[in-house]
Amino acid sequence: MSTTTTPAATTTTAPTPASGLSTSRTTATAARVLRQLRHDPRTIALLILIPCVMLVLLRYVFDGSPRTFDSIGASLLGIFPLITMFLVTSIATLRERTSGTLERLLAMPLGKGDLIAGYALAFGILAIIQSALATGLAVWFLGLDVTGSPWLLLLVALLDALLGTALGLFVSAFAASEFQAVQFMPAVIFPQLLLCGLFTPRSDMHPVLEAISDVLPMSYAVDGMNEVLKHTDMTATFVRDALIVAGCALLVLCLGAATLRRRTA
């Protein structure tokens, strides 16, 4: 009596997503993003030059009133990088999602945390360059008069840029097109811009608006800049403001990793 055997069916399983953060996977992702940005001079110009151009324009708008530039220039030194990093990061990330790049990457043994951290690292490097150029231009060439250390201004500007990067990564998960990504700016950035204390002290606002401004990270970025303008040394209030901005950036990055979809809708 003969018996026949049939070959066992083989199944193909998708690679298991990596767990935890890996330095090698994060740096590889960051290097890939930087290589892509290197071939996009318009994006680099938007990231690096636009904040500097806006500061120069602002300086000569208030050419007859240098004190006005001193009072709002430091605050805008942090706001401009936040806005540009938000726009570029949200659009660049969404472009990779709609082109299918993110879906292919996430089909590999690459964790969401590695991907988000890699993007944050790449854009963070650009944020350092952007913040350093804008701060140096404002302090040493445009005559921005600050009582404290310019390095503290640079620190807050960098934290703002990283916050803009985190917000851009986060909102890109909810946009279906680049146009929709830009539409998030009035919802995410403009309320913070109006309530951060740039136009009027937050204590003079309606109590409801003041309470809302107390939970918006841009308010603490502006407060931190004002601390540098008024005090020669690092104050406890400045440390608190800087930690809040950094904590918000980290929290939004974690939310971005949690909401990142593995498939393109």
Coordinates of C-alpha atoms in Angstrom, one line a residue:
M1 CA 0.0 0.0 0.0
S2 CA 1.6 3.2 -1.2
T3 CA 1.2 6.5 0.5
T4 CA 1.6 9.9 -1.1
T5 CA 2.8 13.0 0.7
T6 CA 1.8 16.4 -0.3
P7 CA 4.2 19.3 0.3
A8 CA 3.2 21.5 3.2
A9 CA 1.7 24.8 2.3
T10 CA 4.0 27.7 2.8
T11 CA 2.8 31.0 4.0
T12 CA 4.5 34.3 3.7
T13 CA 4.3 36.6 6.6
A14 CA 5.0 40.3 6.7
P15 CA 8.0 41.4 8.6
T16 CA 7.3 42.0 12.2
P17 CA 7.6 45.7 13.1
A18 CA 10.5 46.4 15.3
S19 CA 9.8 47.1 18.9
G20 CA 11.6 49.9 20.8
L21 CA 13.8 52.6 19.4
S22 CA 16.9 51.7 17.5
T23 CA 19.8 54.2 17.0
S24 CA 20.8 52.6 13.7
R25 CA 17.3 52.6 12.3
T26 CA 16.6 56.1 13.5
T27 CA 19.9 57.5 12.0
A28 CA 19.3 55.6 8.7
T29 CA 15.9 57.2 8.4
A30 CA 17.3 60.7 9.2
A31 CA 20.0 60.2 6.6
R32 CA 17.5 59.2 3.9
V33 CA 15.3 62.3 4.7
L34 CA 18.4 64.6 4.5
R35 CA 19.5 63.1 1.2
Q36 CA 16.0 63.8 -0.2
L37 CA 16.0 67.4 1.1
R38 CA 19.4 68.0 -0.4
H39 CA 17.9 67.7 -3.9
D40 CA 15.1 70.1 -3.0
P41 CA 16.6 73.6 -2.9
R42 CA 13.3 75.4 -2.6
T43 CA 12.5 73.6 0.7
I44 CA 16.0 74.3 2.0
A45 CA 15.6 78.0 1.1
L46 CA 12.2 78.1 2.9
L47 CA 13.7 76.5 6.0
I48 CA 16.9 78.4 6.2
L49 CA 16.3 81.8 4.5
I50 CA 12.7 82.8 5.1
P51 CA 13.0 83.4 8.9
C52 CA 16.1 85.5 8.2
V53 CA 14.4 87.5 5.5
M54 CA 11.3 88.1 7.7
L55 CA 13.5 89.4 10.5
V56 CA 15.3 91.8 8.2
L57 CA 12.0 93.0 6.9
L58 CA 10.7 93.4 10.4
R59 CA 13.8 95.4 11.4
Y60 CA 13.3 98.0 8.7
V61 CA 9.6 98.1 9.1
F62 CA 10.4 99.5 12.6
D63 CA 13.4 101.5 11.4
G64 CA 12.2 104.6 13.1
S65 CA 11.4 102.8 16.3
P66 CA 14.2 100.4 17.3
R67 CA 12.7 99.8 20.7
T68 CA 9.6 98.2 19.0
F69 CA 11.9 95.8 17.2
D70 CA 13.6 95.0 20.5
S71 CA 10.3 94.3 22.2
I72 CA 8.8 91.9 19.6
G73 CA 11.9 90.8 17.6
A74 CA 12.9 88.2 20.2
S75 CA 9.5 86.7 20.3
L76 CA 9.3 86.5 16.5
L77 CA 12.7 84.9 16.5
G78 CA 11.1 81.9 18.0
I79 CA 7.7 82.1 16.2
F80 CA 9.1 82.3 12.6
P81 CA 11.1 79.0 12.9
L82 CA 8.1 77.3 14.5
I83 CA 5.8 78.3 11.6
T84 CA 8.3 77.3 8.8
M85 CA 9.2 74.0 10.4
F86 CA 5.5 73.2 10.8
L87 CA 4.7 73.9 7.2
V88 CA 7.7 72.1 5.7
T89 CA 7.5 69.0 8.0
S90 CA 3.8 68.5 7.5
I91 CA 4.0 68.8 3.7
A92 CA 7.1 66.7 3.3
T93 CA 5.7 63.9 5.5
L94 CA 2.4 63.9 3.7
R95 CA 4.1 63.8 0.4
E96 CA 5.9 60.6 1.4
R97 CA 2.6 59.1 2.6
T98 CA 0.7 59.9 -0.6
S99 CA 3.6 58.6 -2.7
G100 CA 3.6 55.3 -0.9
T101 CA 7.0 55.7 0.6
L102 CA 5.8 55.6 4.2
E103 CA 3.8 52.4 3.5
R104 CA 6.8 50.7 2.0
L105 CA 9.0 51.7 4.9
L106 CA 6.5 50.6 7.5
A107 CA 6.2 47.2 5.8
M108 CA 9.9 46.7 6.8
P109 CA 11.0 45.8 10.3
L110 CA 10.9 49.5 11.1
G111 CA 9.0 50.8 14.1
K112 CA 6.8 53.8 14.1
G113 CA 9.0 55.3 16.8
D114 CA 12.1 54.8 14.7
L115 CA 10.4 56.5 11.7
I116 CA 9.1 59.5 13.7
A117 CA 12.4 59.9 15.6
G118 CA 14.3 59.8 12.3
Y119 CA 12.2 62.5 10.8
A120 CA 12.5 64.6 14.0
L121 CA 16.3 64.1 13.9
A122 CA 16.6 65.2 10.3
F123 CA 14.5 68.2 10.6
G124 CA 16.0 68.9 14.0
I125 CA 19.4 69.3 12.4
L126 CA 18.0 71.8 9.9
A127 CA 16.3 73.5 12.9
I128 CA 19.7 74.0 14.5
I129 CA 21.1 75.6 11.4
Q130 CA 17.9 77.8 10.9
S131 CA 17.8 78.9 14.6
A132 CA 21.6 79.7 14.7
L133 CA 21.4 81.8 11.5
A134 CA 18.3 83.7 12.6
T135 CA 19.6 84.4 16.1
G136 CA 23.0 85.5 14.9
L137 CA 21.5 87.7 12.3
A138 CA 19.1 89.4 14.8
V139 CA 21.6 89.9 17.5
W140 CA 24.9 90.7 15.7
F141 CA 23.7 92.3 12.4
L142 CA 20.2 93.7 13.1
G143 CA 21.1 95.1 16.5
L144 CA 18.5 93.2 18.6
D145 CA 19.2 94.5 22.1
V146 CA 18.9 91.7 24.7
T147 CA 19.8 91.9 28.4
G148 CA 20.5 88.1 28.8
S149 CA 22.7 85.7 26.8
P150 CA 22.1 85.3 23.1
W151 CA 22.7 81.6 23.7
L152 CA 19.5 81.4 25.7
L153 CA 17.6 83.1 22.8
L154 CA 19.1 80.4 20.5
L155 CA 17.9 77.7 22.9
V156 CA 14.3 78.9 22.9
A157 CA 14.4 79.4 19.1
L158 CA 15.6 75.8 18.7
L159 CA 13.0 74.4 21.0
D160 CA 10.3 76.3 19.0
A161 CA 11.6 74.9 15.7
L162 CA 11.5 71.4 17.2
L163 CA 8.0 72.0 18.4
G164 CA 7.0 73.1 14.9
T165 CA 8.6 69.9 13.6
A166 CA 6.6 67.8 16.0
L167 CA 3.3 69.5 15.3
G168 CA 3.9 69.1 11.5
L169 CA 4.6 65.4 11.9
F170 CA 1.5 65.0 14.0
V171 CA -1.0 66.9 11.8
S172 CA 0.2 65.1 8.7
A173 CA -1.5 62.0 9.9
F174 CA -4.9 63.7 9.5
A175 CA -4.4 65.3 6.1
A176 CA -5.2 63.7 2.8
S177 CA -3.5 66.2 0.6
E178 CA -0.8 68.9 0.8
F179 CA -3.6 71.5 0.6
Q180 CA -5.3 70.0 3.7
A181 CA -1.9 70.0 5.5
V182 CA -1.7 73.8 4.9
Q183 CA -5.3 74.2 6.1
F184 CA -4.2 72.9 9.5
M185 CA -2.1 76.0 10.0
P186 CA -5.1 78.3 10.8
A187 CA -6.3 75.7 13.3
V188 CA -3.0 74.9 15.0
I189 CA -0.7 77.9 14.6
F190 CA -2.9 81.0 14.3
P191 CA -4.7 80.6 17.7
Q192 CA -1.3 80.2 19.4
L193 CA 0.0 83.3 17.6
L194 CA -2.9 85.4 18.7
L195 CA -2.9 84.2 22.3
C196 CA 0.8 83.9 23.0
G197 CA 1.2 87.5 24.4
L198 CA 2.9 88.9 21.3
F199 CA 0.2 91.6 20.6
T200 CA -0.9 92.2 24.2
P201 CA 0.0 90.9 27.6
R202 CA -1.9 87.7 28.4
S203 CA -3.0 89.1 31.7
D204 CA -4.9 91.8 29.8
M205 CA -7.0 89.2 27.8
H206 CA -10.4 88.0 28.6
P207 CA -10.1 85.4 31.5
V208 CA -11.3 82.6 29.2
L209 CA -8.7 83.5 26.5
E210 CA -6.0 83.8 29.2
A211 CA -6.9 80.3 30.5
I212 CA -6.6 78.9 27.0
S213 CA -3.3 80.7 26.4
D214 CA -2.0 79.0 29.6
V215 CA -2.1 75.6 27.9
L216 CA -0.6 76.6 24.6
P217 CA 3.1 76.0 24.2
M218 CA 3.8 79.1 22.1
S219 CA 2.8 81.2 25.1
Y220 CA 5.7 79.8 27.1
A221 CA 8.1 80.2 24.2
V222 CA 7.3 83.9 24.1
D223 CA 7.5 84.1 27.9
G224 CA 11.0 82.5 27.7
M225 CA 12.2 85.0 25.1
N226 CA 10.9 87.9 27.3
E227 CA 12.8 86.5 30.3
V228 CA 16.0 86.7 28.2
L229 CA 15.2 90.3 27.2
K230 CA 14.7 91.4 30.8
H231 CA 17.2 89.4 32.9
T232 CA 21.0 89.0 32.7
D233 CA 21.0 85.5 34.2
M234 CA 19.0 82.4 33.6
T235 CA 15.9 82.6 35.8
A236 CA 13.7 79.9 37.2
T237 CA 10.8 81.1 35.1
F238 CA 13.0 80.7 31.9
V239 CA 13.9 77.2 32.9
R240 CA 10.2 76.4 33.5
D241 CA 9.2 77.9 30.1
A242 CA 11.9 76.0 28.2
L243 CA 11.0 72.7 29.9
I244 CA 7.4 73.2 29.0
V245 CA 8.1 73.8 25.3
A246 CA 10.5 70.8 25.2
G247 CA 8.0 68.6 27.0
C248 CA 5.2 69.6 24.6
A249 CA 7.5 68.8 21.6
L250 CA 8.2 65.4 23.1
L251 CA 4.5 64.7 23.8
V252 CA 3.5 65.7 20.3
L253 CA 6.2 63.4 18.8
C254 CA 4.8 60.5 20.9
L255 CA 1.3 61.3 19.7
G256 CA 2.6 61.4 16.1
A257 CA 4.1 57.9 16.5
A258 CA 0.8 56.6 18.0
T259 CA -1.3 58.0 15.2
L260 CA 1.0 57.1 12.3
R261 CA -0.9 54.8 9.9
R262 CA 0.7 51.8 8.3
R263 CA -1.4 52.1 5.2
T264 CA -2.3 55.1 3.0
A265 CA -6.0 55.8 3.0

